[in-house]
Tab-separated table of C-alpha atoms and ligand atoms in Angstrom:
chain	number	residue	atom	x	y	z
A	27	MET	CA	51.944	-57.843	26.630
A	28	LYS	CA	55.339	-59.533	26.961
A	29	LEU	CA	55.466	-62.627	29.176
A	30	GLN	CA	58.666	-64.413	30.200
A	31	HIS	CA	57.233	-67.667	31.590
A	32	ILE	CA	53.636	-68.799	32.227
A	33	ILE	CA	53.741	-70.662	35.515
A	34	GLU	CA	50.659	-69.944	37.611
A	35	SER	CA	47.359	-68.069	37.489
A	36	GLN	CA	48.372	-65.599	40.183
A	37	GLN	CA	50.851	-63.935	37.810
A	38	PHE	CA	48.007	-62.489	35.701
A	39	THR	CA	46.517	-59.092	36.595
A	40	LEU	CA	43.136	-57.829	35.387
A	41	PRO	CA	44.696	-55.564	32.706
A	42	MET	CA	46.749	-58.549	31.490
A	43	LEU	CA	43.628	-60.714	31.302
A	44	ASN	CA	41.773	-58.020	29.322
A	45	GLU	CA	44.701	-57.757	26.910
A	46	LEU	CA	44.939	-61.533	26.575
A	47	PHE	CA	41.231	-61.867	25.738
A	48	SER	CA	41.474	-59.087	23.158
A	49	LEU	CA	44.478	-60.856	21.610
A	50	ALA	CA	42.604	-64.191	21.624
A	51	ASP	CA	39.712	-62.511	19.782
A	52	GLN	CA	42.225	-61.292	17.152
A	53	MET	CA	43.550	-64.853	16.896
A	54	GLY	CA	40.002	-65.971	16.068
A	55	SER	CA	40.073	-63.681	13.021
A	56	ILE	CA	43.496	-65.032	12.020
A	57	VAL	CA	42.227	-68.628	12.205
A	58	ILE	CA	39.202	-67.740	10.044
A	59	ARG	CA	41.601	-66.240	7.461
A	60	GLY	CA	43.545	-69.535	7.388
A	61	GLY	CA	46.339	-68.694	9.836
A	62	THR	CA	49.520	-66.658	9.478
A	63	LEU	CA	53.180	-67.261	8.640
A	64	ASP	CA	54.397	-64.615	11.107
A	65	TYR	CA	56.093	-67.169	13.377
A	66	GLN	CA	57.511	-69.460	10.686
A	67	HIS	CA	61.040	-69.152	12.104
A	68	LYS	CA	59.975	-70.112	15.631
A	69	ILE	CA	59.978	-73.609	17.141
A	70	MET	CA	57.818	-74.846	20.018
A	71	ALA	CA	58.830	-77.930	22.005
A	72	SER	CA	56.009	-79.773	23.768
A	73	LEU	CA	57.527	-81.838	26.543
A	74	PHE	CA	54.896	-83.933	28.300
A	75	TYR	CA	55.624	-86.175	31.284
A	76	GLU	CA	51.918	-87.070	31.579
A	77	PRO	CA	49.280	-88.018	28.975
A	78	SER	CA	47.290	-85.267	27.289
A	79	THR	CA	44.942	-84.864	24.366
A	80	ARG	CA	43.634	-81.292	24.539
A	81	THR	CA	46.540	-79.357	25.982
A	82	ARG	CA	49.224	-80.852	23.769
A	83	PHE	CA	47.241	-80.881	20.537
A	84	SER	CA	45.726	-77.426	21.064
A	85	PHE	CA	49.173	-75.913	21.746
A	86	GLU	CA	50.503	-77.660	18.656
A	87	SER	CA	47.518	-76.511	16.608
A	88	ALA	CA	48.027	-72.964	17.948
A	89	MET	CA	51.711	-72.967	16.956
A	90	LEU	CA	50.966	-74.386	13.494
A	91	ARG	CA	48.258	-71.766	12.907
A	92	LEU	CA	50.841	-69.108	13.791
A	93	GLY	CA	53.106	-70.559	11.100
A	94	GLY	CA	55.582	-72.003	13.607
A	95	LYS	CA	57.101	-75.463	13.886
A	96	ILE	CA	56.780	-78.063	16.630
A	97	MET	CA	58.862	-80.769	18.310
A	98	SER	CA	57.000	-83.086	20.627
A	99	THR	CA	57.372	-85.919	23.094
A	100	GLU	CA	54.161	-87.121	24.644
A	101	ARG	CA	55.810	-89.529	27.112
A	102	ALA	CA	59.017	-87.865	28.188
A	103	GLN	CA	59.754	-90.566	30.798
A	104	ASP	CA	59.940	-93.258	28.101
A	105	PHE	CA	60.937	-91.453	24.911
A	106	SER	CA	63.674	-89.083	26.066
A	107	SER	CA	66.858	-89.274	28.139
A	108	VAL	CA	64.686	-88.859	31.215
A	109	SER	CA	64.420	-92.656	30.984
A	110	TYR	CA	68.185	-92.816	31.784
A	111	GLY	CA	67.621	-90.613	34.798
A	112	GLU	CA	68.434	-87.203	33.298
A	113	SER	CA	67.288	-84.386	35.571
A	114	LEU	CA	64.453	-82.091	34.593
A	115	GLU	CA	66.857	-79.143	34.762
A	116	ASP	CA	69.335	-80.705	32.297
A	117	THR	CA	66.527	-81.697	29.939
A	118	ILE	CA	65.177	-78.145	29.961
A	119	ARG	CA	68.630	-76.584	29.372
A	120	VAL	CA	69.141	-78.832	26.365
A	121	VAL	CA	65.657	-78.545	24.831
A	122	GLY	CA	65.872	-74.792	25.397
A	123	ASN	CA	68.788	-74.737	22.939
A	124	TYR	CA	66.579	-76.329	20.277
A	125	ALA	CA	63.324	-74.381	20.731
A	126	ASP	CA	62.042	-70.837	21.243
A	127	VAL	CA	59.388	-71.903	23.763
A	128	ILE	CA	58.834	-75.059	25.830
A	129	VAL	CA	55.332	-76.209	26.756
A	130	LEU	CA	55.849	-78.474	29.764
A	131	ARG	CA	53.472	-80.847	31.518
A	132	HIS	CA	55.203	-82.326	34.548
A	133	ASN	CA	54.176	-85.025	36.981
A	134	GLN	CA	55.283	-83.168	40.124
A	135	ILE	CA	53.805	-80.078	41.750
A	136	GLY	CA	56.371	-77.298	41.292
A	137	GLY	CA	58.143	-79.091	38.426
A	138	VAL	CA	57.345	-76.295	35.986
A	139	LYS	CA	58.531	-73.645	38.434
A	140	ARG	CA	61.820	-75.523	38.799
A	141	ALA	CA	62.191	-75.599	35.026
A	142	ALA	CA	61.474	-71.869	34.693
A	143	ALA	CA	63.994	-71.045	37.416
A	144	ILE	CA	66.896	-72.262	35.246
A	145	SER	CA	65.533	-71.590	31.747
A	146	THR	CA	66.295	-68.645	29.493
A	147	THR	CA	63.773	-70.108	27.011
A	148	PRO	CA	60.145	-69.313	27.907
A	149	ILE	CA	58.391	-72.138	29.783
A	150	ILE	CA	54.623	-72.584	29.684
A	151	ASN	CA	52.940	-74.681	32.378
A	152	ALA	CA	50.721	-77.291	30.705
A	153	GLY	CA	49.770	-78.795	34.085
A	154	ASP	CA	52.007	-79.769	36.994
A	155	GLY	CA	51.407	-82.651	39.341
A	156	LYS	CA	48.264	-83.805	41.089
A	157	GLY	CA	46.801	-80.755	42.789
A	158	GLY	CA	49.233	-78.318	41.195
A	159	GLN	CA	48.173	-75.779	38.582
A	160	HIS	CA	46.967	-75.731	34.988
A	161	PRO	CA	46.926	-71.994	34.228
A	162	THR	CA	46.404	-72.138	30.459
A	163	GLN	CA	43.315	-74.323	30.964
A	164	ALA	CA	41.991	-71.818	33.515
A	165	LEU	CA	42.646	-68.945	31.109
A	166	LEU	CA	40.657	-70.657	28.358
A	167	ASP	CA	37.925	-71.441	30.900
A	168	LEU	CA	37.750	-67.797	31.924
A	169	PHE	CA	37.757	-66.718	28.267
A	170	THR	CA	34.813	-69.086	27.690
A	171	ILE	CA	32.867	-67.540	30.587
A	172	TYR	CA	33.645	-64.057	29.215
A	173	LYS	CA	32.407	-65.038	25.748
A	174	GLU	CA	29.320	-66.939	26.832
A	175	ILE	CA	28.072	-64.992	29.878
A	176	LYS	CA	29.419	-61.636	28.517
A	177	THR	CA	30.762	-60.584	31.900
A	178	ILE	CA	32.913	-62.085	34.612
A	179	ASP	CA	32.180	-59.507	37.323
A	180	GLY	CA	29.277	-60.785	39.422
A	181	VAL	CA	29.306	-64.273	37.931
A	182	LYS	CA	28.248	-67.218	40.118
A	183	VAL	CA	30.306	-70.338	39.448
A	184	ALA	CA	29.932	-73.849	40.891
A	185	LEU	CA	33.178	-75.856	40.768
A	186	VAL	CA	32.135	-79.487	41.145
A	187	GLY	CA	33.924	-82.794	41.661
A	188	ASN	CA	37.321	-83.783	42.967
A	189	LEU	CA	38.500	-80.320	44.041
A	190	LEU	CA	41.276	-81.753	46.216
A	191	ASP	CA	43.370	-83.018	43.317
A	192	GLY	CA	42.024	-80.968	40.405
A	193	ARG	CA	44.583	-78.510	39.092
A	194	THR	CA	42.181	-76.769	36.685
A	195	VAL	CA	39.797	-75.743	39.470
A	196	ARG	CA	42.665	-74.477	41.594
A	197	SER	CA	43.981	-72.270	38.774
A	198	LEU	CA	40.472	-71.104	37.895
A	199	ALA	CA	39.663	-70.148	41.500
A	200	TYR	CA	42.717	-67.862	41.557
A	201	LEU	CA	41.591	-66.151	38.335
A	202	LEU	CA	37.935	-65.774	39.350
A	203	GLY	CA	39.101	-64.187	42.584
A	204	LYS	CA	40.464	-61.225	40.629
A	205	TYR	CA	36.987	-60.066	39.540
A	206	GLU	CA	34.328	-58.052	41.397
A	207	ARG	CA	31.349	-59.639	43.214
A	208	VAL	CA	32.172	-63.163	42.001
A	209	LYS	CA	30.585	-66.010	43.975
A	210	ILE	CA	32.318	-69.409	44.003
A	211	TYR	CA	30.496	-72.546	45.145
A	212	PHE	CA	32.919	-75.409	45.843
A	213	VAL	CA	30.738	-78.516	45.497
A	214	ALA	CA	32.385	-81.775	46.595
A	215	PRO	CA	32.130	-84.447	49.262
A	216	PRO	CA	34.033	-83.277	52.369
A	217	THR	CA	36.956	-85.634	51.661
A	218	LEU	CA	37.531	-84.092	48.200
A	219	GLN	CA	36.952	-80.412	49.039
A	220	MET	CA	39.135	-77.501	47.938
A	221	LYS	CA	42.407	-77.161	49.849
A	222	GLN	CA	42.929	-74.479	52.464
A	223	ASP	CA	45.618	-72.591	50.498
A	224	ILE	CA	43.043	-71.536	47.882
A	225	LEU	CA	40.468	-70.660	50.552
A	226	ASP	CA	43.102	-68.560	52.351
A	227	TYR	CA	43.853	-66.730	49.088
A	228	LEU	CA	40.140	-66.013	48.542
A	229	ASN	CA	39.783	-64.846	52.155
A	230	ARG	CA	42.719	-62.460	51.726
A	231	HIS	CA	41.097	-61.013	48.606
A	232	ASN	CA	37.582	-60.803	50.106
A	233	VAL	CA	36.114	-63.209	47.568
A	234	TRP	CA	32.747	-64.796	48.429
A	235	TYR	CA	32.738	-68.597	48.492
A	236	THR	CA	30.926	-71.474	50.092
A	237	LEU	CA	31.747	-75.164	50.591
A	238	GLU	CA	28.845	-77.426	49.658
A	239	SER	CA	28.170	-81.083	49.025
A	240	ASP	CA	24.533	-80.823	47.874
A	241	PHE	CA	24.799	-80.508	44.118
A	242	ASN	CA	21.082	-80.164	43.373
A	243	LYS	CA	20.673	-77.297	45.840
A	244	ILE	CA	23.357	-75.205	44.101
A	245	LEU	CA	22.424	-75.841	40.459
A	246	PRO	CA	19.487	-73.374	40.224
A	247	GLU	CA	21.591	-70.569	41.756
A	248	VAL	CA	24.591	-70.389	39.428
A	249	ASP	CA	25.501	-69.042	35.982
A	250	VAL	CA	28.259	-71.594	35.395
A	251	VAL	CA	28.437	-75.258	36.400
A	252	TYR	CA	32.054	-76.408	36.025
A	253	MET	CA	32.195	-80.193	36.317
A	254	THR	CA	35.451	-82.062	36.838
A	255	ARG	CA	36.389	-85.675	36.580
A	256	ILE	CA	35.792	-87.842	39.623
A	257	GLU	CA	37.986	-90.880	39.262
A	258	GLU	CA	35.831	-93.496	40.934
A	259	GLU	CA	38.847	-95.559	41.905
A	260	LYS	CA	39.975	-92.729	44.203
A	261	ILE	CA	36.835	-93.052	46.320
A	262	PRO	CA	37.083	-95.795	48.965
A	263	ALA	CA	34.781	-98.636	47.959
A	264	ALA	CA	33.195	-98.828	51.381
A	265	SER	CA	32.599	-95.107	51.602
A	266	ILE	CA	29.003	-94.000	51.841
A	267	GLU	CA	30.209	-90.813	50.134
A	268	ARG	CA	30.903	-92.341	46.755
A	269	PRO	CA	30.092	-89.108	44.916
A	270	PHE	CA	30.207	-90.613	41.476
A	271	LYS	CA	26.446	-91.098	41.309
A	272	ARG	CA	25.627	-87.867	43.117
A	273	TYR	CA	27.600	-85.550	40.817
A	274	PHE	CA	26.180	-86.725	37.558
A	275	ILE	CA	24.438	-84.580	34.933
A	276	ASP	CA	21.567	-86.023	32.950
A	277	GLU	CA	18.441	-84.457	31.443
A	278	GLU	CA	16.627	-84.382	34.768
A	279	VAL	CA	19.500	-82.581	36.493
A	280	MET	CA	19.828	-80.122	33.570
A	281	ARG	CA	16.261	-78.990	34.282
A	282	LEU	CA	17.508	-77.579	37.582
A	283	MET	CA	19.957	-75.251	35.798
A	284	GLN	CA	18.974	-71.753	34.692
A	285	SER	CA	18.001	-71.452	31.020
A	286	ASN	CA	20.946	-69.114	30.308
A	287	ALA	CA	23.523	-70.894	32.480
A	288	ILE	CA	26.378	-72.861	30.917
A	289	LEU	CA	27.827	-76.284	31.655
A	290	MET	CA	31.617	-76.520	31.415
A	291	HIS	CA	34.146	-79.332	31.818
A	292	PRO	CA	37.917	-79.262	31.157
A	293	LEU	CA	37.577	-82.829	29.741
A	294	PRO	CA	38.226	-85.674	29.511
A	295	ARG	CA	34.888	-86.574	31.063
A	296	LEU	CA	34.283	-90.016	32.408
A	297	ASN	CA	30.730	-90.474	33.615
A	298	GLU	CA	30.000	-87.001	35.010
A	299	ILE	CA	27.922	-85.815	32.058
A	300	SER	CA	25.606	-87.989	30.017
A	301	PRO	CA	26.420	-87.711	26.267
A	302	ILE	CA	22.734	-86.951	25.716
A	303	ILE	CA	23.416	-83.505	27.196
A	304	ASP	CA	25.896	-82.641	24.409
A	305	ALA	CA	23.059	-81.374	22.209
A	306	ASP	CA	21.809	-78.946	24.889
A	307	PRO	CA	22.922	-75.394	23.922
A	308	ARG	CA	24.054	-74.836	27.517
A	309	ALA	CA	26.701	-77.571	27.122
A	310	ALA	CA	29.784	-75.414	26.495
A	311	TYR	CA	32.575	-77.979	26.901
A	312	PHE	CA	33.339	-78.501	23.228
A	313	ARG	CA	33.221	-74.739	22.564
A	314	GLN	CA	35.683	-74.512	25.480
A	315	THR	CA	38.167	-76.716	23.592
A	316	LYS	CA	37.915	-74.448	20.542
A	317	ASN	CA	38.623	-71.398	22.697
A	318	GLY	CA	41.703	-73.246	23.947
A	319	VAL	CA	43.444	-72.864	20.606
A	320	LEU	CA	42.795	-69.090	20.533
A	321	ILE	CA	44.000	-68.514	24.087
A	322	ARG	CA	47.084	-70.648	23.468
A	323	MET	CA	47.847	-68.749	20.251
A	324	ALA	CA	47.621	-65.518	22.261
A	325	LEU	CA	49.885	-66.925	24.988
A	326	LEU	CA	52.468	-68.123	22.446
A	327	VAL	CA	52.506	-64.687	20.807
A	328	SER	CA	52.950	-63.118	24.258
A	329	VAL	CA	56.067	-65.132	25.026
A	330	LEU	CA	57.536	-65.185	21.499
A	331	ASP	CA	57.237	-61.476	20.553
B	403	CP	N1	41.859	-80.400	29.946
B	403	CP	C1	43.052	-81.049	29.808
B	403	CP	O1	44.070	-80.670	30.391
B	403	CP	O2	42.997	-82.123	28.993
B	403	CP	P1	44.260	-83.025	28.577
B	403	CP	O3	44.703	-83.762	29.812
B	403	CP	O4	43.740	-83.924	27.498
B	403	CP	O5	45.338	-82.101	28.089
């Protein structure tokens, strides 16, 4: 599979996803063997306009395990010529002359698409703007479901939290919509529900979904509970909807979940999941981060080969 740029989830077809997962499985074997030197002459630039722990480090880990080299700025606004007002396009043209692939997290929706439009060097979207997309996170999420539940067709997934602004849930909804008989439960207070553009996409593709706010009602029904961060400061103080307390997983709430269901979270978590749950075998969020390196190795190979 040869990819030019990785911009949004919609660009992946089912055959591409199957190939990507097979490649990620092969990457697992490479990591166990101690990595490879196959990409030792390749350079990856990670250009981040927003903070990141997982995406930046897992891409850098992926590139290092492939034998490649990395250049990195974790605060492009402050530590690059962006601070003098250089345009995104100029920055990309220049960095593209220094690297073989650019992993870009941008603070504006569509920023990564703009970069790809003028770049001959492959661009990978590491998250763009509030409410944009985060396709590589969604791919590792889907890979985690595939590994843990063993099938994606027919899976029932609850996406929980701030769905209005969350880019991971938007990208994941697009990907889930490609599979047969999938059921998606969007669980959020009405003011933070999934935007209409995603619902329109699911309608066009005849994907079953429901909009819910009652978390406890949905938990026993689903195979996957995908929590997202609810930044409490975004919820009006006077609002009776403050969902922070309602969408919280502790031992009592875990009892409502099926014994073979999994609990996912793109992380970082704030207060959505009690740390006491980490020891429960259904807590898949740290296994998710490990899968992130394998998927990102596979994606790098797909743009570099
Ligand atoms: N899941 C995720 O995107 O985490 P970071 O913001 O730490 O990269």
